[in-house]
Amino acid sequence: FNNAGGIQLRRSTTVDGLEMTFAVNHLGPFLLTTLLRERLRSSAPARVVCTASGAYRFSGGSLDFDDLQAESDYTAFGAYGRSKLCNILFTAELGRRECEAESRVSATCFHPGFVGTDFGKNNGLIARTLVTLGSAFTRSSEKGAETGVYLCTSPDVADQTGGYYFNMKPRQPR
């Protein structure tokens, strides 16, 4: 279960020089899954479930491969959206490759909804205040986790791969 989500109002980098939001939200889960891929195959049936987000729409639906690290054009929501779009694209491609290899490893991702957590509160007083005010419109952690748990455990989706889900139903990303 790949569940990473962070947002930085100002562009920052990891010790390796990677844009922080992209590194945490996408590269970390990508690397972990890639490192575990042979173990997943040898213990199949196995499932890879990634927490994506409907915020992928903030990416504008595309990736600028000449500025993937957002060095020349950084916005917090743009970086977050790109990282979550990459989660969806990675899941679809992993699902395709595992199906092609007949490995019995499935890959799915999901949008948890707007969940009431401390997400974004690392960005100073204004962000903490806005997140706190927005909490009246959020889902519970239990409701946010529901689709992820469903994808990890339900026999109904055991053989589904490459899909994006919301509220335990497949959705077609734009």
Tab-separated table of N, CA and C in Angstrom:
chain	number	residue	atom	x	y	z
A	1	PHE	N	0.859	-1.161	0.000
A	1	PHE	CA	0.000	0.000	0.000
A	1	PHE	C	0.906	1.225	0.000
A	2	ASN	N	0.966	1.914	-1.122
A	2	ASN	CA	1.740	3.145	-1.239
A	2	ASN	C	0.841	4.309	-0.863
A	3	ASN	N	1.134	4.937	0.269
A	3	ASN	CA	0.303	6.033	0.737
A	3	ASN	C	1.203	7.187	1.134
A	4	ALA	N	1.514	8.051	0.179
A	4	ALA	CA	2.350	9.211	0.458
A	4	ALA	C	1.675	10.450	-0.092
A	5	GLY	N	1.670	11.481	0.706
A	5	GLY	CA	1.093	12.733	0.248
A	5	GLY	C	1.662	13.891	1.037
A	6	GLY	N	2.251	14.805	0.326
A	6	GLY	CA	2.775	16.013	0.942
A	6	GLY	C	2.713	17.132	-0.076
A	7	ILE	N	2.697	18.350	0.426
A	7	ILE	CA	2.670	19.515	-0.444
A	7	ILE	C	3.552	20.582	0.189
A	8	GLN	N	4.284	21.277	-0.645
A	8	GLN	CA	5.168	22.353	-0.207
A	8	GLN	C	4.733	23.643	-0.888
A	9	LEU	N	4.417	24.676	-0.106
A	9	LEU	CA	4.003	25.936	-0.726
A	9	LEU	C	5.146	26.572	-1.504
A	10	ARG	N	6.367	26.387	-1.007
A	10	ARG	CA	7.541	26.884	-1.717
A	10	ARG	C	8.360	25.697	-2.197
A	11	ARG	N	8.946	25.833	-3.363
A	11	ARG	CA	9.756	24.754	-3.918
A	11	ARG	C	10.926	24.463	-2.990
A	12	SER	N	11.081	23.197	-2.663
A	12	SER	CA	12.231	22.747	-1.889
A	12	SER	C	12.696	21.433	-2.495
A	13	THR	N	13.883	21.039	-2.119
A	13	THR	CA	14.459	19.837	-2.701
A	13	THR	C	14.928	18.874	-1.623
A	14	THR	N	15.041	17.622	-2.023
A	14	THR	CA	15.593	16.591	-1.143
A	14	THR	C	17.108	16.740	-1.124
A	15	VAL	N	17.788	15.967	-0.298
A	15	VAL	CA	19.251	16.006	-0.266
A	15	VAL	C	19.840	15.587	-1.612
A	16	ASP	N	19.052	14.866	-2.421
A	16	ASP	CA	19.503	14.457	-3.756
A	16	ASP	C	19.187	15.496	-4.829
A	17	GLY	N	18.599	16.626	-4.419
A	17	GLY	CA	18.290	17.685	-5.370
A	17	GLY	C	16.987	17.500	-6.125
A	18	LEU	N	16.136	16.593	-5.679
A	18	LEU	CA	14.848	16.353	-6.331
A	18	LEU	C	13.774	17.237	-5.702
A	19	GLU	N	12.853	17.707	-6.524
A	19	GLU	CA	11.758	18.522	-6.004
A	19	GLU	C	10.991	17.694	-4.974
A	20	MET	N	10.774	18.261	-3.799
A	20	MET	CA	10.276	17.528	-2.630
A	20	MET	C	8.902	16.885	-2.837
A	21	THR	N	7.938	17.618	-3.365
A	21	THR	CA	6.592	17.056	-3.527
A	21	THR	C	6.616	15.852	-4.464
A	22	PHE	N	7.317	15.980	-5.579
A	22	PHE	CA	7.432	14.892	-6.547
A	22	PHE	C	8.166	13.699	-5.930
A	23	ALA	N	9.225	13.976	-5.185
A	23	ALA	CA	10.016	12.899	-4.577
A	23	ALA	C	9.194	12.118	-3.551
A	24	VAL	N	8.505	12.821	-2.680
A	24	VAL	CA	7.733	12.156	-1.617
A	24	VAL	C	6.519	11.437	-2.185
A	25	ASN	N	5.755	12.134	-3.020
A	25	ASN	CA	4.478	11.596	-3.478
A	25	ASN	C	4.599	10.550	-4.576
A	26	HIS	N	5.616	10.672	-5.409
A	26	HIS	CA	5.716	9.722	-6.520
A	26	HIS	C	6.992	8.887	-6.510
A	27	LEU	N	8.132	9.531	-6.450
A	27	LEU	CA	9.379	8.770	-6.583
A	27	LEU	C	9.578	7.761	-5.458
A	28	GLY	N	9.204	8.110	-4.239
A	28	GLY	CA	9.328	7.166	-3.116
A	28	GLY	C	8.504	5.904	-3.328
A	29	PRO	N	7.194	6.034	-3.571
A	29	PRO	CA	6.385	4.839	-3.846
A	29	PRO	C	6.834	4.076	-5.102
A	30	PHE	N	7.246	4.808	-6.133
A	30	PHE	CA	7.747	4.171	-7.356
A	30	PHE	C	8.974	3.313	-7.038
A	31	LEU	N	9.923	3.885	-6.300
A	31	LEU	CA	11.147	3.153	-5.970
A	31	LEU	C	10.837	1.945	-5.090
A	32	LEU	N	10.029	2.124	-4.061
A	32	LEU	CA	9.683	1.010	-3.167
A	32	LEU	C	9.042	-0.131	-3.952
A	33	THR	N	8.074	0.201	-4.791
A	33	THR	CA	7.398	-0.832	-5.577
A	33	THR	C	8.368	-1.525	-6.525
A	34	THR	N	9.219	-0.751	-7.164
A	34	THR	CA	10.193	-1.324	-8.094
A	34	THR	C	11.156	-2.262	-7.373
A	35	LEU	N	11.601	-1.862	-6.191
A	35	LEU	CA	12.518	-2.707	-5.419
A	35	LEU	C	11.852	-3.999	-4.943
A	36	LEU	N	10.545	-3.938	-4.722
A	36	LEU	CA	9.811	-5.111	-4.233
A	36	LEU	C	9.192	-5.955	-5.346
A	37	ARG	N	9.366	-5.546	-6.573
A	37	ARG	CA	8.642	-6.181	-7.685
A	37	ARG	C	8.877	-7.692	-7.780
A	38	GLU	N	10.101	-8.143	-7.703
A	38	GLU	CA	10.368	-9.586	-7.794
A	38	GLU	C	9.785	-10.325	-6.594
A	39	ARG	N	9.839	-9.721	-5.422
A	39	ARG	CA	9.252	-10.333	-4.225
A	39	ARG	C	7.739	-10.430	-4.381
A	40	LEU	N	7.130	-9.401	-4.921
A	40	LEU	CA	5.683	-9.433	-5.172
A	40	LEU	C	5.329	-10.554	-6.138
A	41	ARG	N	6.111	-10.662	-7.201
A	41	ARG	CA	5.845	-11.717	-8.197
A	41	ARG	C	6.014	-13.105	-7.584
A	42	SER	N	7.025	-13.295	-6.763
A	42	SER	CA	7.263	-14.628	-6.195
A	42	SER	C	6.238	-14.982	-5.121
A	43	SER	N	5.553	-14.002	-4.579
A	43	SER	CA	4.546	-14.290	-3.557
A	43	SER	C	3.124	-14.106	-4.084
A	44	ALA	N	2.978	-13.974	-5.389
A	44	ALA	CA	1.670	-13.736	-6.008
A	44	ALA	C	0.698	-14.865	-5.696
A	45	PRO	N	-0.592	-14.543	-5.601
A	45	PRO	CA	-1.166	-13.281	-6.005
A	45	PRO	C	-0.813	-12.165	-5.012
A	46	ALA	N	-0.554	-11.000	-5.563
A	46	ALA	CA	-0.176	-9.840	-4.757
A	46	ALA	C	-0.820	-8.597	-5.353
A	47	ARG	N	-0.933	-7.578	-4.525
A	47	ARG	CA	-1.562	-6.337	-4.970
A	47	ARG	C	-0.683	-5.141	-4.609
A	48	VAL	N	-0.609	-4.212	-5.527
A	48	VAL	CA	0.015	-2.917	-5.280
A	48	VAL	C	-1.117	-1.897	-5.356
A	49	VAL	N	-1.285	-1.132	-4.291
A	49	VAL	CA	-2.330	-0.117	-4.239
A	49	VAL	C	-1.671	1.222	-3.922
A	50	CYS	N	-1.904	2.202	-4.768
A	50	CYS	CA	-1.309	3.531	-4.604
A	50	CYS	C	-2.388	4.561	-4.291
A	51	THR	N	-2.104	5.420	-3.327
A	51	THR	CA	-3.000	6.527	-3.050
A	51	THR	C	-2.674	7.637	-4.035
A	52	ALA	N	-3.565	7.863	-4.963
A	52	ALA	CA	-3.423	8.954	-5.933
A	52	ALA	C	-4.289	10.104	-5.418
A	53	SER	N	-4.875	10.861	-6.293
A	53	SER	CA	-5.754	11.947	-5.882
A	53	SER	C	-6.449	12.535	-7.094
A	54	GLY	N	-7.670	12.976	-6.880
A	54	GLY	CA	-8.369	13.716	-7.917
A	54	GLY	C	-7.678	15.032	-8.227
A	55	ALA	N	-6.756	15.428	-7.355
A	55	ALA	CA	-5.976	16.652	-7.580
A	55	ALA	C	-5.011	16.508	-8.750
A	56	TYR	N	-4.951	15.304	-9.362
A	56	TYR	CA	-4.128	15.150	-10.562
A	56	TYR	C	-4.549	16.180	-11.614
A	57	ARG	N	-5.793	16.649	-11.519
A	57	ARG	CA	-6.296	17.634	-12.483
A	57	ARG	C	-5.521	18.952	-12.410
A	58	PHE	N	-4.900	19.235	-11.236
A	58	PHE	CA	-4.111	20.457	-11.100
A	58	PHE	C	-2.896	20.454	-12.021
A	59	SER	N	-2.557	19.291	-12.564
A	59	SER	CA	-1.405	19.189	-13.467
A	59	SER	C	-1.728	19.733	-14.855
A	60	GLY	N	-2.997	19.975	-15.110
A	60	GLY	CA	-3.404	20.365	-16.451
A	60	GLY	C	-3.478	19.171	-17.377
A	61	GLY	N	-3.324	17.966	-16.819
A	61	GLY	CA	-3.442	16.747	-17.612
A	61	GLY	C	-2.213	16.390	-18.414
A	62	SER	N	-1.097	17.042	-18.116
A	62	SER	CA	0.113	16.717	-18.866
A	62	SER	C	1.344	16.879	-17.986
A	63	LEU	N	2.449	16.353	-18.479
A	63	LEU	CA	3.727	16.455	-17.788
A	63	LEU	C	4.713	17.176	-18.694
A	64	ASP	N	5.443	18.102	-18.134
A	64	ASP	CA	6.484	18.806	-18.877
A	64	ASP	C	7.805	18.093	-18.562
A	65	PHE	N	8.215	17.205	-19.446
A	65	PHE	CA	9.415	16.419	-19.200
A	65	PHE	C	10.688	17.259	-19.252
A	66	ASP	N	10.586	18.475	-19.787
A	66	ASP	CA	11.737	19.373	-19.767
A	66	ASP	C	11.857	20.103	-18.433
A	67	ASP	N	10.795	20.055	-17.615
A	67	ASP	CA	10.820	20.718	-16.306
A	67	ASP	C	10.077	19.868	-15.283
A	68	LEU	N	10.343	18.568	-15.268
A	68	LEU	CA	9.649	17.651	-14.364
A	68	LEU	C	9.902	18.000	-12.896
A	69	GLN	N	11.036	18.609	-12.613
A	69	GLN	CA	11.379	18.995	-11.239
A	69	GLN	C	10.893	20.402	-10.889
A	70	ALA	N	10.111	20.997	-11.773
A	70	ALA	CA	9.495	22.316	-11.548
A	70	ALA	C	10.510	23.379	-11.144
A	71	GLU	N	11.635	23.379	-11.835
A	71	GLU	CA	12.662	24.381	-11.544
A	71	GLU	C	12.300	25.759	-12.078
A	72	SER	N	11.618	25.816	-13.214
A	72	SER	CA	11.301	27.117	-13.795
A	72	SER	C	9.854	27.542	-13.561
A	73	ASP	N	8.990	26.613	-13.222
A	73	ASP	CA	7.570	26.946	-13.058
A	73	ASP	C	6.999	26.152	-11.893
A	74	TYR	N	7.191	26.649	-10.668
A	74	TYR	CA	6.706	25.920	-9.496
A	74	TYR	C	5.462	26.580	-8.930
A	75	THR	N	4.419	25.772	-8.784
A	75	THR	CA	3.271	26.139	-7.948
A	75	THR	C	2.996	24.926	-7.079
A	76	ALA	N	2.561	25.157	-5.880
A	76	ALA	CA	2.328	24.051	-4.947
A	76	ALA	C	1.304	23.064	-5.491
A	77	PHE	N	0.187	23.578	-5.975
A	77	PHE	CA	-0.855	22.675	-6.464
A	77	PHE	C	-0.468	22.028	-7.790
A	78	GLY	N	0.280	22.738	-8.613
A	78	GLY	CA	0.772	22.143	-9.851
A	78	GLY	C	1.713	20.984	-9.575
A	79	ALA	N	2.634	21.172	-8.620
A	79	ALA	CA	3.575	20.104	-8.265
A	79	ALA	C	2.833	18.914	-7.664
A	80	TYR	N	1.875	19.196	-6.797
A	80	TYR	CA	1.095	18.124	-6.189
A	80	TYR	C	0.316	17.364	-7.265
A	81	GLY	N	-0.347	18.108	-8.144
A	81	GLY	CA	-1.118	17.478	-9.216
A	81	GLY	C	-0.257	16.619	-10.126
A	82	ARG	N	0.933	17.115	-10.485
A	82	ARG	CA	1.840	16.317	-11.328
A	82	ARG	C	2.252	15.034	-10.630
A	83	SER	N	2.543	15.120	-9.337
A	83	SER	CA	2.966	13.915	-8.615
A	83	SER	C	1.845	12.884	-8.566
A	84	LYS	N	0.619	13.339	-8.408
A	84	LYS	CA	-0.506	12.417	-8.341
A	84	LYS	C	-0.892	11.895	-9.728
A	85	LEU	N	-0.698	12.703	-10.769
A	85	LEU	CA	-0.864	12.201	-12.129
A	85	LEU	C	0.148	11.094	-12.391
A	86	CYS	N	1.374	11.288	-11.919
A	86	CYS	CA	2.398	10.247	-12.083
A	86	CYS	C	2.011	8.966	-11.351
A	87	ASN	N	1.370	9.066	-10.180
A	87	ASN	CA	0.880	7.868	-9.487
A	87	ASN	C	-0.104	7.097	-10.365
A	88	ILE	N	-1.007	7.820	-11.003
A	88	ILE	CA	-2.019	7.182	-11.854
A	88	ILE	C	-1.365	6.540	-13.075
A	89	LEU	N	-0.469	7.265	-13.719
A	89	LEU	CA	0.212	6.736	-14.905
A	89	LEU	C	1.079	5.536	-14.549
A	90	PHE	N	1.780	5.613	-13.427
A	90	PHE	CA	2.610	4.495	-12.962
A	90	PHE	C	1.757	3.263	-12.705
A	91	THR	N	0.622	3.452	-12.041
A	91	THR	CA	-0.263	2.336	-11.739
A	91	THR	C	-0.772	1.677	-13.016
A	92	ALA	N	-1.188	2.487	-13.969
A	92	ALA	CA	-1.686	1.940	-15.231
A	92	ALA	C	-0.591	1.150	-15.946
A	93	GLU	N	0.610	1.695	-15.986
A	93	GLU	CA	1.709	1.014	-16.685
A	93	GLU	C	2.159	-0.236	-15.931
A	94	LEU	N	2.238	-0.145	-14.605
A	94	LEU	CA	2.598	-1.331	-13.820
A	94	LEU	C	1.555	-2.430	-14.030
A	95	GLY	N	0.289	-2.061	-13.996
A	95	GLY	CA	-0.773	-3.038	-14.240
A	95	GLY	C	-0.643	-3.685	-15.607
A	96	ARG	N	-0.356	-2.873	-16.621
A	96	ARG	CA	-0.195	-3.401	-17.979
A	96	ARG	C	0.979	-4.371	-18.050
A	97	ARG	N	2.105	-3.982	-17.467
A	97	ARG	CA	3.303	-4.832	-17.528
A	97	ARG	C	3.116	-6.139	-16.758
A	98	GLU	N	2.493	-6.067	-15.602
A	98	GLU	CA	2.298	-7.279	-14.807
A	98	GLU	C	1.286	-8.203	-15.482
A	99	CYS	N	0.281	-7.638	-16.108
A	99	CYS	CA	-0.688	-8.449	-16.859
A	99	CYS	C	0.004	-9.120	-18.041
A	100	GLU	N	0.813	-8.357	-18.759
A	100	GLU	CA	1.547	-8.889	-19.907
A	100	GLU	C	2.493	-10.019	-19.484
A	101	ALA	N	3.086	-9.886	-18.294
A	101	ALA	CA	4.008	-10.903	-17.777
A	101	ALA	C	3.269	-12.074	-17.135
A	102	GLU	N	1.930	-11.968	-17.076
A	102	GLU	CA	1.104	-12.997	-16.434
A	102	GLU	C	1.602	-13.309	-15.027
A	103	SER	N	1.913	-12.247	-14.280
A	103	SER	CA	2.549	-12.406	-12.970
A	103	SER	C	1.574	-12.599	-11.812
A	104	ARG	N	0.299	-12.277	-12.004
A	104	ARG	CA	-0.695	-12.311	-10.931
A	104	ARG	C	-0.422	-11.254	-9.855
A	105	VAL	N	0.257	-10.174	-10.261
A	105	VAL	CA	0.407	-8.990	-9.412
A	105	VAL	C	-0.500	-7.930	-10.013
A	106	SER	N	-1.427	-7.422	-9.224
A	106	SER	CA	-2.319	-6.372	-9.717
A	106	SER	C	-1.860	-5.027	-9.176
A	107	ALA	N	-2.226	-3.991	-9.883
A	107	ALA	CA	-1.881	-2.630	-9.469
A	107	ALA	C	-3.108	-1.749	-9.662
A	108	THR	N	-3.507	-1.076	-8.611
A	108	THR	CA	-4.628	-0.148	-8.683
A	108	THR	C	-4.271	1.101	-7.886
A	109	CYS	N	-4.995	2.168	-8.144
A	109	CYS	CA	-4.818	3.386	-7.356
A	109	CYS	C	-6.193	3.984	-7.084
A	110	PHE	N	-6.228	4.938	-6.174
A	110	PHE	CA	-7.518	5.502	-5.791
A	110	PHE	C	-7.385	6.935	-5.304
A	111	HIS	N	-8.506	7.612	-5.343
A	111	HIS	CA	-8.651	8.962	-4.795
A	111	HIS	C	-9.380	8.808	-3.462
A	112	PRO	N	-8.756	9.222	-2.352
A	112	PRO	CA	-9.410	9.060	-1.054
A	112	PRO	C	-10.467	10.117	-0.755
A	113	GLY	N	-10.513	11.167	-1.557
A	113	GLY	CA	-11.391	12.287	-1.256
A	113	GLY	C	-10.643	13.307	-0.421
A	114	PHE	N	-11.316	14.362	-0.045
A	114	PHE	CA	-10.730	15.419	0.785
A	114	PHE	C	-10.862	14.964	2.236
A	115	VAL	N	-9.765	14.430	2.765
A	115	VAL	CA	-9.767	13.795	4.082
A	115	VAL	C	-9.230	14.763	5.135
A	116	GLY	N	-9.869	14.782	6.285
A	116	GLY	CA	-9.467	15.649	7.387
A	116	GLY	C	-8.240	15.118	8.114
A	117	THR	N	-7.070	15.516	7.651
A	117	THR	CA	-5.801	15.129	8.277
A	117	THR	C	-4.986	16.400	8.496
A	118	ASP	N	-3.750	16.244	8.887
A	118	ASP	CA	-2.853	17.389	9.041
A	118	ASP	C	-2.153	17.744	7.737
A	119	PHE	N	-2.631	17.194	6.636
A	119	PHE	CA	-2.055	17.446	5.320
A	119	PHE	C	-1.937	18.945	5.066
A	120	GLY	N	-0.753	19.389	4.707
A	120	GLY	CA	-0.513	20.786	4.367
A	120	GLY	C	-0.218	21.699	5.525
A	121	LYS	N	-0.383	21.221	6.755
A	121	LYS	CA	-0.156	22.078	7.917
A	121	LYS	C	1.321	22.378	8.157
A	122	ASN	N	2.192	21.765	7.378
A	122	ASN	CA	3.627	22.010	7.489
A	122	ASN	C	4.038	23.316	6.822
A	123	ASN	N	3.108	24.042	6.241
A	123	ASN	CA	3.423	25.204	5.418
A	123	ASN	C	3.159	26.547	6.090
A	124	GLY	N	3.224	26.599	7.409
A	124	GLY	CA	3.089	27.869	8.106
A	124	GLY	C	1.687	28.149	8.614
A	125	LEU	N	1.561	29.282	9.284
A	125	LEU	CA	0.326	29.663	9.975
A	125	LEU	C	-0.864	29.799	9.027
A	126	ILE	N	-0.683	30.429	7.893
A	126	ILE	CA	-1.807	30.621	6.969
A	126	ILE	C	-2.326	29.271	6.486
A	127	ALA	N	-1.436	28.377	6.101
A	127	ALA	CA	-1.862	27.055	5.634
A	127	ALA	C	-2.541	26.282	6.755
A	128	ARG	N	-1.979	26.337	7.961
A	128	ARG	CA	-2.616	25.646	9.097
A	128	ARG	C	-4.026	26.174	9.335
A	129	THR	N	-4.185	27.478	9.242
A	129	THR	CA	-5.498	28.097	9.450
A	129	THR	C	-6.483	27.658	8.361
A	130	LEU	N	-6.047	27.700	7.103
A	130	LEU	CA	-6.929	27.302	5.997
A	130	LEU	C	-7.323	25.829	6.092
A	131	VAL	N	-6.365	24.969	6.438
A	131	VAL	CA	-6.667	23.540	6.581
A	131	VAL	C	-7.654	23.335	7.731
A	132	THR	N	-7.454	24.049	8.823
A	132	THR	CA	-8.357	23.928	9.965
A	132	THR	C	-9.762	24.397	9.590
A	133	LEU	N	-9.869	25.526	8.889
A	133	LEU	CA	-11.184	26.030	8.466
A	133	LEU	C	-11.848	25.076	7.471
A	134	GLY	N	-11.061	24.470	6.603
A	134	GLY	CA	-11.598	23.550	5.606
A	134	GLY	C	-12.028	22.215	6.177
A	135	SER	N	-11.652	21.945	7.421
A	135	SER	CA	-11.947	20.632	8.013
A	135	SER	C	-13.447	20.346	8.116
A	136	ALA	N	-14.269	21.371	8.090
A	136	ALA	CA	-15.722	21.166	8.139
A	136	ALA	C	-16.228	20.457	6.881
A	137	PHE	N	-15.426	20.472	5.820
A	137	PHE	CA	-15.851	19.899	4.539
A	137	PHE	C	-15.129	18.599	4.210
A	138	THR	N	-14.456	18.029	5.195
A	138	THR	CA	-13.627	16.858	4.923
A	138	THR	C	-14.315	15.549	5.278
A	139	ARG	N	-13.735	14.480	4.756
A	139	ARG	CA	-14.146	13.117	5.109
A	139	ARG	C	-13.345	12.662	6.321
A	140	SER	N	-13.876	11.684	7.005
A	140	SER	CA	-13.127	11.077	8.100
A	140	SER	C	-11.976	10.255	7.528
A	141	SER	N	-10.990	9.996	8.350
A	141	SER	CA	-9.871	9.144	7.925
A	141	SER	C	-10.376	7.767	7.522
A	142	GLU	N	-11.366	7.260	8.249
A	142	GLU	CA	-11.931	5.948	7.941
A	142	GLU	C	-12.563	5.930	6.550
A	143	LYS	N	-13.329	6.969	6.233
A	143	LYS	CA	-13.956	7.050	4.917
A	143	LYS	C	-12.903	7.223	3.833
A	144	GLY	N	-11.874	8.011	4.104
A	144	GLY	CA	-10.798	8.207	3.142
A	144	GLY	C	-10.030	6.928	2.857
A	145	ALA	N	-9.896	6.078	3.867
A	145	ALA	CA	-9.151	4.816	3.713
A	145	ALA	C	-9.996	3.703	3.115
A	146	GLU	N	-11.292	3.866	3.095
A	146	GLU	CA	-12.220	2.800	2.700
A	146	GLU	C	-11.889	2.191	1.332
A	147	THR	N	-11.680	3.012	0.324
A	147	THR	CA	-11.418	2.473	-1.015
A	147	THR	C	-10.063	1.782	-1.067
A	148	GLY	N	-9.071	2.331	-0.384
A	148	GLY	CA	-7.756	1.685	-0.339
A	148	GLY	C	-7.811	0.318	0.307
A	149	VAL	N	-8.520	0.213	1.410
A	149	VAL	CA	-8.673	-1.080	2.091
A	149	VAL	C	-9.434	-2.054	1.187
A	150	TYR	N	-10.461	-1.570	0.528
A	150	TYR	CA	-11.234	-2.379	-0.416
A	150	TYR	C	-10.317	-2.935	-1.511
A	151	LEU	N	-9.479	-2.080	-2.088
A	151	LEU	CA	-8.585	-2.527	-3.157
A	151	LEU	C	-7.535	-3.523	-2.662
A	152	CYS	N	-7.153	-3.403	-1.405
A	152	CYS	CA	-6.166	-4.329	-0.831
A	152	CYS	C	-6.759	-5.684	-0.478
A	153	THR	N	-8.048	-5.718	-0.174
A	153	THR	CA	-8.602	-6.935	0.430
A	153	THR	C	-9.768	-7.591	-0.295
A	154	SER	N	-10.506	-6.862	-1.085
A	154	SER	CA	-11.736	-7.424	-1.635
A	154	SER	C	-11.478	-8.425	-2.754
A	155	PRO	N	-12.143	-9.585	-2.681
A	155	PRO	CA	-12.042	-10.537	-3.789
A	155	PRO	C	-12.684	-9.987	-5.076
A	156	ASP	N	-13.565	-8.987	-4.942
A	156	ASP	CA	-14.226	-8.401	-6.114
A	156	ASP	C	-13.245	-7.735	-7.077
A	157	VAL	N	-12.098	-7.293	-6.567
A	157	VAL	CA	-11.131	-6.585	-7.425
A	157	VAL	C	-9.775	-7.304	-7.480
A	158	ALA	N	-9.752	-8.539	-7.018
A	158	ALA	CA	-8.484	-9.283	-6.958
A	158	ALA	C	-7.814	-9.411	-8.319
A	159	ASP	N	-8.601	-9.490	-9.371
A	159	ASP	CA	-8.022	-9.669	-10.709
A	159	ASP	C	-8.070	-8.388	-11.546
A	160	GLN	N	-8.439	-7.275	-10.928
A	160	GLN	CA	-8.463	-5.993	-11.634
A	160	GLN	C	-7.079	-5.357	-11.551
A	161	THR	N	-6.639	-4.742	-12.625
A	161	THR	CA	-5.324	-4.119	-12.595
A	161	THR	C	-5.281	-2.888	-13.488
A	162	GLY	N	-4.498	-1.911	-13.037
A	162	GLY	CA	-4.293	-0.690	-13.801
A	162	GLY	C	-5.325	0.388	-13.576
A	163	GLY	N	-6.329	0.122	-12.752
A	163	GLY	CA	-7.440	1.049	-12.620
A	163	GLY	C	-7.279	2.109	-11.552
A	164	TYR	N	-8.109	3.129	-11.687
A	164	TYR	CA	-8.199	4.263	-10.759
A	164	TYR	C	-9.604	4.224	-10.155
A	165	TYR	N	-9.709	4.330	-8.830
A	165	TYR	CA	-10.983	4.151	-8.131
A	165	TYR	C	-11.298	5.333	-7.225
A	166	PHE	N	-12.583	5.539	-7.014
A	166	PHE	CA	-13.083	6.496	-6.033
A	166	PHE	C	-14.381	5.928	-5.484
A	167	ASN	N	-14.530	5.963	-4.185
A	167	ASN	CA	-15.707	5.400	-3.523
A	167	ASN	C	-15.959	3.941	-3.939
A	168	MET	N	-14.882	3.182	-4.034
A	168	MET	CA	-14.910	1.749	-4.337
A	168	MET	C	-15.454	1.431	-5.731
A	169	LYS	N	-15.403	2.407	-6.627
A	169	LYS	CA	-15.856	2.206	-7.998
A	169	LYS	C	-14.768	2.684	-8.956
A	170	PRO	N	-14.611	1.977	-10.077
A	170	PRO	CA	-13.617	2.439	-11.062
A	170	PRO	C	-14.044	3.771	-11.670
A	171	ARG	N	-13.063	4.619	-11.896
A	171	ARG	CA	-13.285	5.907	-12.548
A	171	ARG	C	-12.291	6.032	-13.682
A	172	GLN	N	-12.654	6.769	-14.690
A	172	GLN	CA	-11.752	7.018	-15.811
A	172	GLN	C	-11.148	8.406	-15.634
A	173	PRO	N	-9.852	8.484	-15.342
A	173	PRO	CA	-9.242	9.822	-15.229
A	173	PRO	C	-9.287	10.530	-16.574
A	174	ARG	N	-9.332	11.837	-16.523
A	174	ARG	CA	-9.342	12.625	-17.774
A	174	ARG	C	-8.000	12.527	-18.454
